[in-house]
PDB file of C-alpha atoms in Angstrom:
ATOM      1  CA  UNK A   1      17.029  -6.855   0.901  1.00  0.00           C
ATOM      2  CA  UNK A   2      17.732  -3.409  -0.652  1.00  0.00           C
ATOM      3  CA  UNK A   3      20.703  -1.164   1.104  1.00  0.00           C
ATOM      4  CA  UNK A   4      22.125   2.219   1.350  1.00  0.00           C
ATOM      5  CA  UNK A   5      25.351   2.705   3.762  1.00  0.00           C
ATOM      6  CA  UNK A   6      26.997   6.387   3.488  1.00  0.00           C
ATOM      7  CA  UNK A   7      30.292   7.095   4.453  1.00  0.00           C
ATOM      8  CA  UNK A   8      31.817   9.036   6.551  1.00  0.00           C
ATOM      9  CA  UNK A   9      28.878   9.815   9.351  1.00  0.00           C
ATOM     10  CA  UNK A  10      30.527  13.340   9.727  1.00  0.00           C
ATOM     11  CA  UNK A  11      33.040  14.987   7.910  1.00  0.00           C
ATOM     12  CA  UNK A  12      34.907  18.412   9.182  1.00  0.00           C
ATOM     13  CA  UNK A  13      36.891  20.064   6.227  1.00  0.00           C
ATOM     14  CA  UNK A  14      38.576  23.753   5.847  1.00  0.00           C
ATOM     15  CA  UNK A  15      37.193  26.129   3.051  1.00  0.00           C
ATOM     16  CA  UNK A  16      39.079  25.029   0.332  1.00  0.00           C
ATOM     17  CA  UNK A  17      39.364  21.354   1.026  1.00  0.00           C
ATOM     18  CA  UNK A  18      37.980  19.644  -1.818  1.00  0.00           C
ATOM     19  CA  UNK A  19      36.722  15.654  -0.461  1.00  0.00           C
ATOM     20  CA  UNK A  20      34.035  13.340  -1.424  1.00  0.00           C
ATOM     21  CA  UNK A  21      31.108  11.248   0.173  1.00  0.00           C
ATOM     22  CA  UNK A  22      30.613   7.810  -0.259  1.00  0.00           C
ATOM     23  CA  UNK A  23      27.218   5.690  -1.282  1.00  0.00           C
ATOM     24  CA  UNK A  24      27.286   2.554  -1.261  1.00  0.00           C
ATOM     25  CA  UNK A  25      23.907   0.386  -2.243  1.00  0.00           C
ATOM     26  CA  UNK A  26      22.690  -3.123  -2.938  1.00  0.00           C
ATOM     27  CA  UNK A  27      19.140  -2.827  -4.876  1.00  0.00           C
ATOM     28  CA  UNK A  28      17.698  -4.948  -7.079  1.00  0.00           C
ATOM     29  CA  UNK A  29      17.505  -3.172 -10.406  1.00  0.00           C
ATOM     30  CA  UNK A  30      18.767   0.064  -9.819  1.00  0.00           C
ATOM     31  CA  UNK A  31      16.387   2.511 -11.795  1.00  0.00           C
ATOM     32  CA  UNK A  32      17.637   6.028  -9.941  1.00  0.00           C
ATOM     33  CA  UNK A  33      20.481   7.407  -7.507  1.00  0.00           C
ATOM     34  CA  UNK A  34      19.269  10.393  -5.878  1.00  0.00           C
ATOM     35  CA  UNK A  35      21.209  12.667  -4.106  1.00  0.00           C
ATOM     36  CA  UNK A  36      19.872  15.421  -1.770  1.00  0.00           C
ATOM     37  CA  UNK A  37      20.997  18.347   0.832  1.00  0.00           C
ATOM     38  CA  UNK A  38      19.410  18.698   4.170  1.00  0.00           C
ATOM     39  CA  UNK A  39      19.944  21.934   6.248  1.00  0.00           C
ATOM     40  CA  UNK A  40      18.953  22.094  10.015  1.00  0.00           C
ATOM     41  CA  UNK A  41      15.333  21.801  10.384  1.00  0.00           C
ATOM     42  CA  UNK A  42      14.458  21.570   7.068  1.00  0.00           C
ATOM     43  CA  UNK A  43      13.246  19.178   4.296  1.00  0.00           C
ATOM     44  CA  UNK A  44      15.676  17.351   2.094  1.00  0.00           C
ATOM     45  CA  UNK A  45      16.997  19.475  -1.319  1.00  0.00           C
ATOM     46  CA  UNK A  46      16.902  17.383  -4.178  1.00  0.00           C
ATOM     47  CA  UNK A  47      20.607  17.934  -5.843  1.00  0.00           C
ATOM     48  CA  UNK A  48      20.882  15.293  -8.301  1.00  0.00           C
ATOM     49  CA  UNK A  49      19.517  11.960 -10.022  1.00  0.00           C
ATOM     50  CA  UNK A  50      21.952   9.423 -11.615  1.00  0.00           C
ATOM     51  CA  UNK A  51      20.571   6.917 -13.773  1.00  0.00           C
ATOM     52  CA  UNK A  52      23.507   4.298 -15.146  1.00  0.00           C
ATOM     53  CA  UNK A  53      27.243   3.219 -14.439  1.00  0.00           C
ATOM     54  CA  UNK A  54      29.498   6.038 -15.971  1.00  0.00           C
ATOM     55  CA  UNK A  55      27.016   9.393 -15.770  1.00  0.00           C
ATOM     56  CA  UNK A  56      28.290  12.278 -13.566  1.00  0.00           C
ATOM     57  CA  UNK A  57      26.465  15.621 -13.032  1.00  0.00           C
ATOM     58  CA  UNK A  58      27.200  18.843 -11.835  1.00  0.00           C
ATOM     59  CA  UNK A  59      26.359  21.583  -9.426  1.00  0.00           C
ATOM     60  CA  UNK A  60      28.361  24.593  -8.649  1.00  0.00           C
ATOM     61  CA  UNK A  61      30.900  22.758  -6.358  1.00  0.00           C
ATOM     62  CA  UNK A  62      29.525  19.701  -6.220  1.00  0.00           C
ATOM     63  CA  UNK A  63      29.853  16.733  -8.685  1.00  0.00           C
ATOM     64  CA  UNK A  64      28.003  13.218  -8.182  1.00  0.00           C
ATOM     65  CA  UNK A  65      29.509  10.173 -10.400  1.00  0.00           C
ATOM     66  CA  UNK A  66      27.857   6.836 -10.374  1.00  0.00           C
ATOM     67  CA  UNK A  67      29.596   3.267 -10.629  1.00  0.00           C
ATOM     68  CA  UNK A  68      27.557  -0.154 -10.109  1.00  0.00           C
ATOM     69  CA  UNK A  69      27.960  -0.570  -6.788  1.00  0.00           C
ATOM     70  CA  UNK A  70      28.560   3.216  -5.663  1.00  0.00           C
ATOM     71  CA  UNK A  71      28.175   6.695  -5.880  1.00  0.00           C
ATOM     72  CA  UNK A  72      30.083   9.708  -4.974  1.00  0.00           C
ATOM     73  CA  UNK A  73      29.955  13.172  -3.984  1.00  0.00           C
ATOM     74  CA  UNK A  74      32.935  15.165  -4.849  1.00  0.00           C
ATOM     75  CA  UNK A  75      32.980  18.736  -3.153  1.00  0.00           C
ATOM     76  CA  UNK A  76      35.428  20.985  -4.559  1.00  0.00           C
ATOM     77  CA  UNK A  77      36.911  23.686  -2.549  1.00  0.00           C
ATOM     78  CA  UNK A  78      34.003  23.733  -0.617  1.00  0.00           C
ATOM     79  CA  UNK A  79      32.751  27.442   1.622  1.00  0.00           C
ATOM     80  CA  UNK A  80      31.452  27.285   4.568  1.00  0.00           C
ATOM     81  CA  UNK A  81      27.235  27.612   3.250  1.00  0.00           C
ATOM     82  CA  UNK A  82      27.848  24.045   1.368  1.00  0.00           C
ATOM     83  CA  UNK A  83      27.769  23.017   5.315  1.00  0.00           C
ATOM     84  CA  UNK A  84      24.432  20.156   5.316  1.00  0.00           C
ATOM     85  CA  UNK A  85      23.569  16.694   5.588  1.00  0.00           C
ATOM     86  CA  UNK A  86      24.018  15.169   2.395  1.00  0.00           C
ATOM     87  CA  UNK A  87      21.387  12.433   1.702  1.00  0.00           C
ATOM     88  CA  UNK A  88      21.634   9.321  -0.270  1.00  0.00           C
ATOM     89  CA  UNK A  89      18.725   7.548  -1.769  1.00  0.00           C
ATOM     90  CA  UNK A  90      18.039   4.289  -4.723  1.00  0.00           C
ATOM     91  CA  UNK A  91      14.926   3.539  -6.197  1.00  0.00           C
ATOM     92  CA  UNK A  92      14.462   0.129  -7.379  1.00  0.00           C
ATOM     93  CA  UNK A  93      12.925  -0.557 -10.708  1.00  0.00           C
ATOM     94  CA  UNK A  94       9.310  -0.008 -11.020  1.00  0.00           C
ATOM     95  CA  UNK A  95       8.730   0.751  -6.946  1.00  0.00           C
ATOM     96  CA  UNK A  96       8.247   4.361  -6.789  1.00  0.00           C
ATOM     97  CA  UNK A  97       9.527   4.208  -3.350  1.00  0.00           C
ATOM     98  CA  UNK A  98      13.175   5.340  -2.182  1.00  0.00           C
ATOM     99  CA  UNK A  99      15.699   4.122   0.411  1.00  0.00           C
ATOM    100  CA  UNK A 100      17.526   6.373   2.233  1.00  0.00           C
ATOM    101  CA  UNK A 101      20.767   5.950   3.642  1.00  0.00           C
ATOM    102  CA  UNK A 102      21.529   7.382   7.293  1.00  0.00           C
ATOM    103  CA  UNK A 103      23.498  10.718   5.599  1.00  0.00           C
ATOM    104  CA  UNK A 104      26.797  12.273   5.987  1.00  0.00           C
ATOM    105  CA  UNK A 105      27.046  15.733   7.647  1.00  0.00           C
ATOM    106  CA  UNK A 106      29.514  18.476   6.440  1.00  0.00           C
ATOM    107  CA  UNK A 107      30.955  21.123   8.548  1.00  0.00           C
ATOM    108  CA  UNK A 108      33.085  23.447   6.071  1.00  0.00           C
ATOM    109  CA  UNK A 109      35.160  25.776   8.179  1.00  0.00           C
ATOM    110  CA  UNK A 110      36.337  29.005   7.174  1.00  0.00           C
TER     111      UNK A 110
ATOM    112  CA  UNK B   1       3.349  28.375  -5.829  1.00  0.00           C
ATOM    113  CA  UNK B   2       4.185  26.966  -2.343  1.00  0.00           C
ATOM    114  CA  UNK B   3       5.095  23.467  -2.978  1.00  0.00           C
ATOM    115  CA  UNK B   4       4.755  21.261  -0.461  1.00  0.00           C
ATOM    116  CA  UNK B   5       3.337  22.675   3.148  1.00  0.00           C
ATOM    117  CA  UNK B   6       2.986  20.729   6.160  1.00  0.00           C
ATOM    118  CA  UNK B   7       1.067  21.436   9.276  1.00  0.00           C
ATOM    119  CA  UNK B   8       1.774  22.196  11.825  1.00  0.00           C
ATOM    120  CA  UNK B   9       5.138  22.612  12.226  1.00  0.00           C
ATOM    121  CA  UNK B  10       5.473  21.364  15.970  1.00  0.00           C
ATOM    122  CA  UNK B  11       3.659  19.244  18.380  1.00  0.00           C
ATOM    123  CA  UNK B  12       3.467  17.665  21.691  1.00  0.00           C
ATOM    124  CA  UNK B  13       1.211  14.919  22.605  1.00  0.00           C
ATOM    125  CA  UNK B  14       0.475  12.616  25.096  1.00  0.00           C
ATOM    126  CA  UNK B  15       0.776   9.622  25.307  1.00  0.00           C
ATOM    127  CA  UNK B  16      -2.400   8.021  24.073  1.00  0.00           C
ATOM    128  CA  UNK B  17      -3.557  11.370  22.322  1.00  0.00           C
ATOM    129  CA  UNK B  18      -4.472  11.262  18.507  1.00  0.00           C
ATOM    130  CA  UNK B  19      -3.541  13.816  15.963  1.00  0.00           C
ATOM    131  CA  UNK B  20      -3.624  14.571  12.238  1.00  0.00           C
ATOM    132  CA  UNK B  21      -0.873  16.127   9.881  1.00  0.00           C
ATOM    133  CA  UNK B  22      -1.314  17.457   7.079  1.00  0.00           C
ATOM    134  CA  UNK B  23       0.623  17.976   3.752  1.00  0.00           C
ATOM    135  CA  UNK B  24      -0.520  19.708   0.907  1.00  0.00           C
ATOM    136  CA  UNK B  25       0.972  20.433  -2.094  1.00  0.00           C
ATOM    137  CA  UNK B  26       0.222  22.961  -5.205  1.00  0.00           C
ATOM    138  CA  UNK B  27       2.338  21.673  -8.022  1.00  0.00           C
ATOM    139  CA  UNK B  28      -0.974  18.776  -9.604  1.00  0.00           C
ATOM    140  CA  UNK B  29       1.803  15.381  -8.142  1.00  0.00           C
ATOM    141  CA  UNK B  30       0.022  12.267  -8.607  1.00  0.00           C
ATOM    142  CA  UNK B  31       2.127  10.647  -5.606  1.00  0.00           C
ATOM    143  CA  UNK B  32       2.473  11.490  -2.164  1.00  0.00           C
ATOM    144  CA  UNK B  33       4.661  10.075   0.369  1.00  0.00           C
ATOM    145  CA  UNK B  34       4.958  10.105   4.377  1.00  0.00           C
ATOM    146  CA  UNK B  35       8.533   9.750   5.708  1.00  0.00           C
ATOM    147  CA  UNK B  36      10.138   9.606   9.298  1.00  0.00           C
ATOM    148  CA  UNK B  37      13.451  10.843  10.154  1.00  0.00           C
ATOM    149  CA  UNK B  38      15.210   9.516  13.521  1.00  0.00           C
ATOM    150  CA  UNK B  39      18.760   9.965  14.583  1.00  0.00           C
ATOM    151  CA  UNK B  40      21.003   7.883  12.599  1.00  0.00           C
ATOM    152  CA  UNK B  41      18.008   5.687  11.033  1.00  0.00           C
ATOM    153  CA  UNK B  42      17.896   8.514   7.551  1.00  0.00           C
ATOM    154  CA  UNK B  43      14.120   8.971   6.330  1.00  0.00           C
ATOM    155  CA  UNK B  44      11.620   5.600   6.763  1.00  0.00           C
ATOM    156  CA  UNK B  45       9.052   5.182   4.346  1.00  0.00           C
ATOM    157  CA  UNK B  46       5.580   5.101   6.314  1.00  0.00           C
ATOM    158  CA  UNK B  47       2.733   5.360   3.956  1.00  0.00           C
ATOM    159  CA  UNK B  48       2.259   6.675   0.038  1.00  0.00           C
ATOM    160  CA  UNK B  49      -0.445   6.792  -2.323  1.00  0.00           C
ATOM    161  CA  UNK B  50       0.332   6.715  -6.013  1.00  0.00           C
ATOM    162  CA  UNK B  51      -3.331   8.869  -6.771  1.00  0.00           C
ATOM    163  CA  UNK B  52      -6.623  10.329  -5.246  1.00  0.00           C
ATOM    164  CA  UNK B  53      -8.175   7.861  -3.394  1.00  0.00           C
ATOM    165  CA  UNK B  54      -5.331   5.294  -3.642  1.00  0.00           C
ATOM    166  CA  UNK B  55      -2.860   4.412  -0.418  1.00  0.00           C
ATOM    167  CA  UNK B  56      -0.318   1.977   0.098  1.00  0.00           C
ATOM    168  CA  UNK B  57       2.035   0.624   3.234  1.00  0.00           C
ATOM    169  CA  UNK B  58       5.557   1.683   3.054  1.00  0.00           C
ATOM    170  CA  UNK B  59       8.399   0.306   5.330  1.00  0.00           C
ATOM    171  CA  UNK B  60       7.028   1.421   8.976  1.00  0.00           C
ATOM    172  CA  UNK B  61       3.427   1.889   8.738  1.00  0.00           C
ATOM    173  CA  UNK B  62       2.065  -0.062  12.072  1.00  0.00           C
ATOM    174  CA  UNK B  63       0.341   2.950  14.078  1.00  0.00           C
ATOM    175  CA  UNK B  64      -0.513   4.902  11.285  1.00  0.00           C
ATOM    176  CA  UNK B  65      -3.075   5.479   8.787  1.00  0.00           C
ATOM    177  CA  UNK B  66      -3.616   7.812   5.610  1.00  0.00           C
ATOM    178  CA  UNK B  67      -6.074   9.221   3.618  1.00  0.00           C
ATOM    179  CA  UNK B  68      -5.687  11.031   0.458  1.00  0.00           C
ATOM    180  CA  UNK B  69      -9.099  12.159  -0.299  1.00  0.00           C
ATOM    181  CA  UNK B  70      -8.057  15.289  -2.152  1.00  0.00           C
ATOM    182  CA  UNK B  71      -5.682  14.854  -4.732  1.00  0.00           C
ATOM    183  CA  UNK B  72      -3.527  17.929  -3.024  1.00  0.00           C
ATOM    184  CA  UNK B  73      -3.896  16.695   0.293  1.00  0.00           C
ATOM    185  CA  UNK B  74      -2.179  13.835   1.807  1.00  0.00           C
ATOM    186  CA  UNK B  75      -2.959  13.189   5.884  1.00  0.00           C
ATOM    187  CA  UNK B  76      -1.397  11.276   8.024  1.00  0.00           C
ATOM    188  CA  UNK B  77      -3.253  10.071  11.430  1.00  0.00           C
ATOM    189  CA  UNK B  78      -2.215   8.615  14.595  1.00  0.00           C
ATOM    190  CA  UNK B  79      -4.861   7.379  16.901  1.00  0.00           C
ATOM    191  CA  UNK B  80      -3.243   6.527  20.094  1.00  0.00           C
ATOM    192  CA  UNK B  81       0.236   7.883  19.923  1.00  0.00           C
ATOM    193  CA  UNK B  82       3.109   6.245  21.585  1.00  0.00           C
ATOM    194  CA  UNK B  83       6.835   7.720  22.505  1.00  0.00           C
ATOM    195  CA  UNK B  84       8.468   5.501  19.699  1.00  0.00           C
ATOM    196  CA  UNK B  85       6.729   7.800  17.288  1.00  0.00           C
ATOM    197  CA  UNK B  86       8.467  11.094  18.779  1.00  0.00           C
ATOM    198  CA  UNK B  87      10.144  11.794  15.682  1.00  0.00           C
ATOM    199  CA  UNK B  88      10.249  14.346  12.553  1.00  0.00           C
ATOM    200  CA  UNK B  89       7.802  13.809   9.783  1.00  0.00           C
ATOM    201  CA  UNK B  90       8.340  14.340   6.378  1.00  0.00           C
ATOM    202  CA  UNK B  91       5.473  14.629   3.380  1.00  0.00           C
ATOM    203  CA  UNK B  92       7.398  14.664   0.194  1.00  0.00           C
ATOM    204  CA  UNK B  93       5.572  14.314  -3.900  1.00  0.00           C
ATOM    205  CA  UNK B  94       6.427  13.944  -7.132  1.00  0.00           C
ATOM    206  CA  UNK B  95       4.777  13.920 -10.547  1.00  0.00           C
ATOM    207  CA  UNK B  96       4.496  10.078 -12.274  1.00  0.00           C
ATOM    208  CA  UNK B  97       6.280  11.637 -15.215  1.00  0.00           C
ATOM    209  CA  UNK B  98       9.681  12.041 -12.971  1.00  0.00           C
ATOM    210  CA  UNK B  99      11.450  10.426 -10.237  1.00  0.00           C
ATOM    211  CA  UNK B 100      12.209  13.230  -8.350  1.00  0.00           C
ATOM    212  CA  UNK B 101      10.703  13.929  -5.160  1.00  0.00           C
ATOM    213  CA  UNK B 102       9.660  17.101  -3.518  1.00  0.00           C
ATOM    214  CA  UNK B 103      10.185  17.458   0.344  1.00  0.00           C
ATOM    215  CA  UNK B 104       7.745  19.728   2.655  1.00  0.00           C
ATOM    216  CA  UNK B 105       9.718  21.213   5.466  1.00  0.00           C
ATOM    217  CA  UNK B 106       8.635  18.782   7.964  1.00  0.00           C
ATOM    218  CA  UNK B 107       6.467  18.089  11.211  1.00  0.00           C
ATOM    219  CA  UNK B 108       8.608  17.974  14.635  1.00  0.00           C
ATOM    220  CA  UNK B 109       6.589  15.335  16.912  1.00  0.00           C
ATOM    221  CA  UNK B 110       6.974  14.563  20.750  1.00  0.00           C
ATOM    222  CA  UNK B 111       4.879  11.972  22.366  1.00  0.00           C
ATOM    223  CA  UNK B 112       5.647  11.939  25.966  1.00  0.00           C
TER     224      UNK B 112
END
């Protein structure tokens, strides 16, 4: 069964304190792994898609990496505006459907 | 370009009442999806559509029906609402040539 698990569930950081969020997955043939950001009361906002092990993508203070079993979202020197819930999802080959993890809620304090 | 819009934003129903949630997109996307989001459960796929006139079941389809009569609209119906359907509902769409789904702002539904 295709499954996505994110850890930790919640993370509190001080401004400038770098850390990583984990997304572990089991899927029958990975077509893509997706990271989304979700602010309270809003819909998920697309961040990255990763397709193969070893791939990395960056956007401002965020960097996503992918291995055959997990993905990491590295946050370097976070700011309070990075506070949000980060969602990970996978798409199995040829399904066109995403399977989401439960999310990691990040709070960055000034 | 409004992207993906959802109507209404909030709704309170009594058990047994019916309602329809509307999702509209102006990006000419072929694929459209309905998800529900519950605390600790993540987003779960209810129904989806790969094109006008087509629909298919997702992970949690029971108690819901959908229709895609026009390419830009995807309707989610609850025929007889139950308290277990209290949730936040999100619509998403994507173009055939990409993998990225774009989400609407959500509808918060409470069933009493």
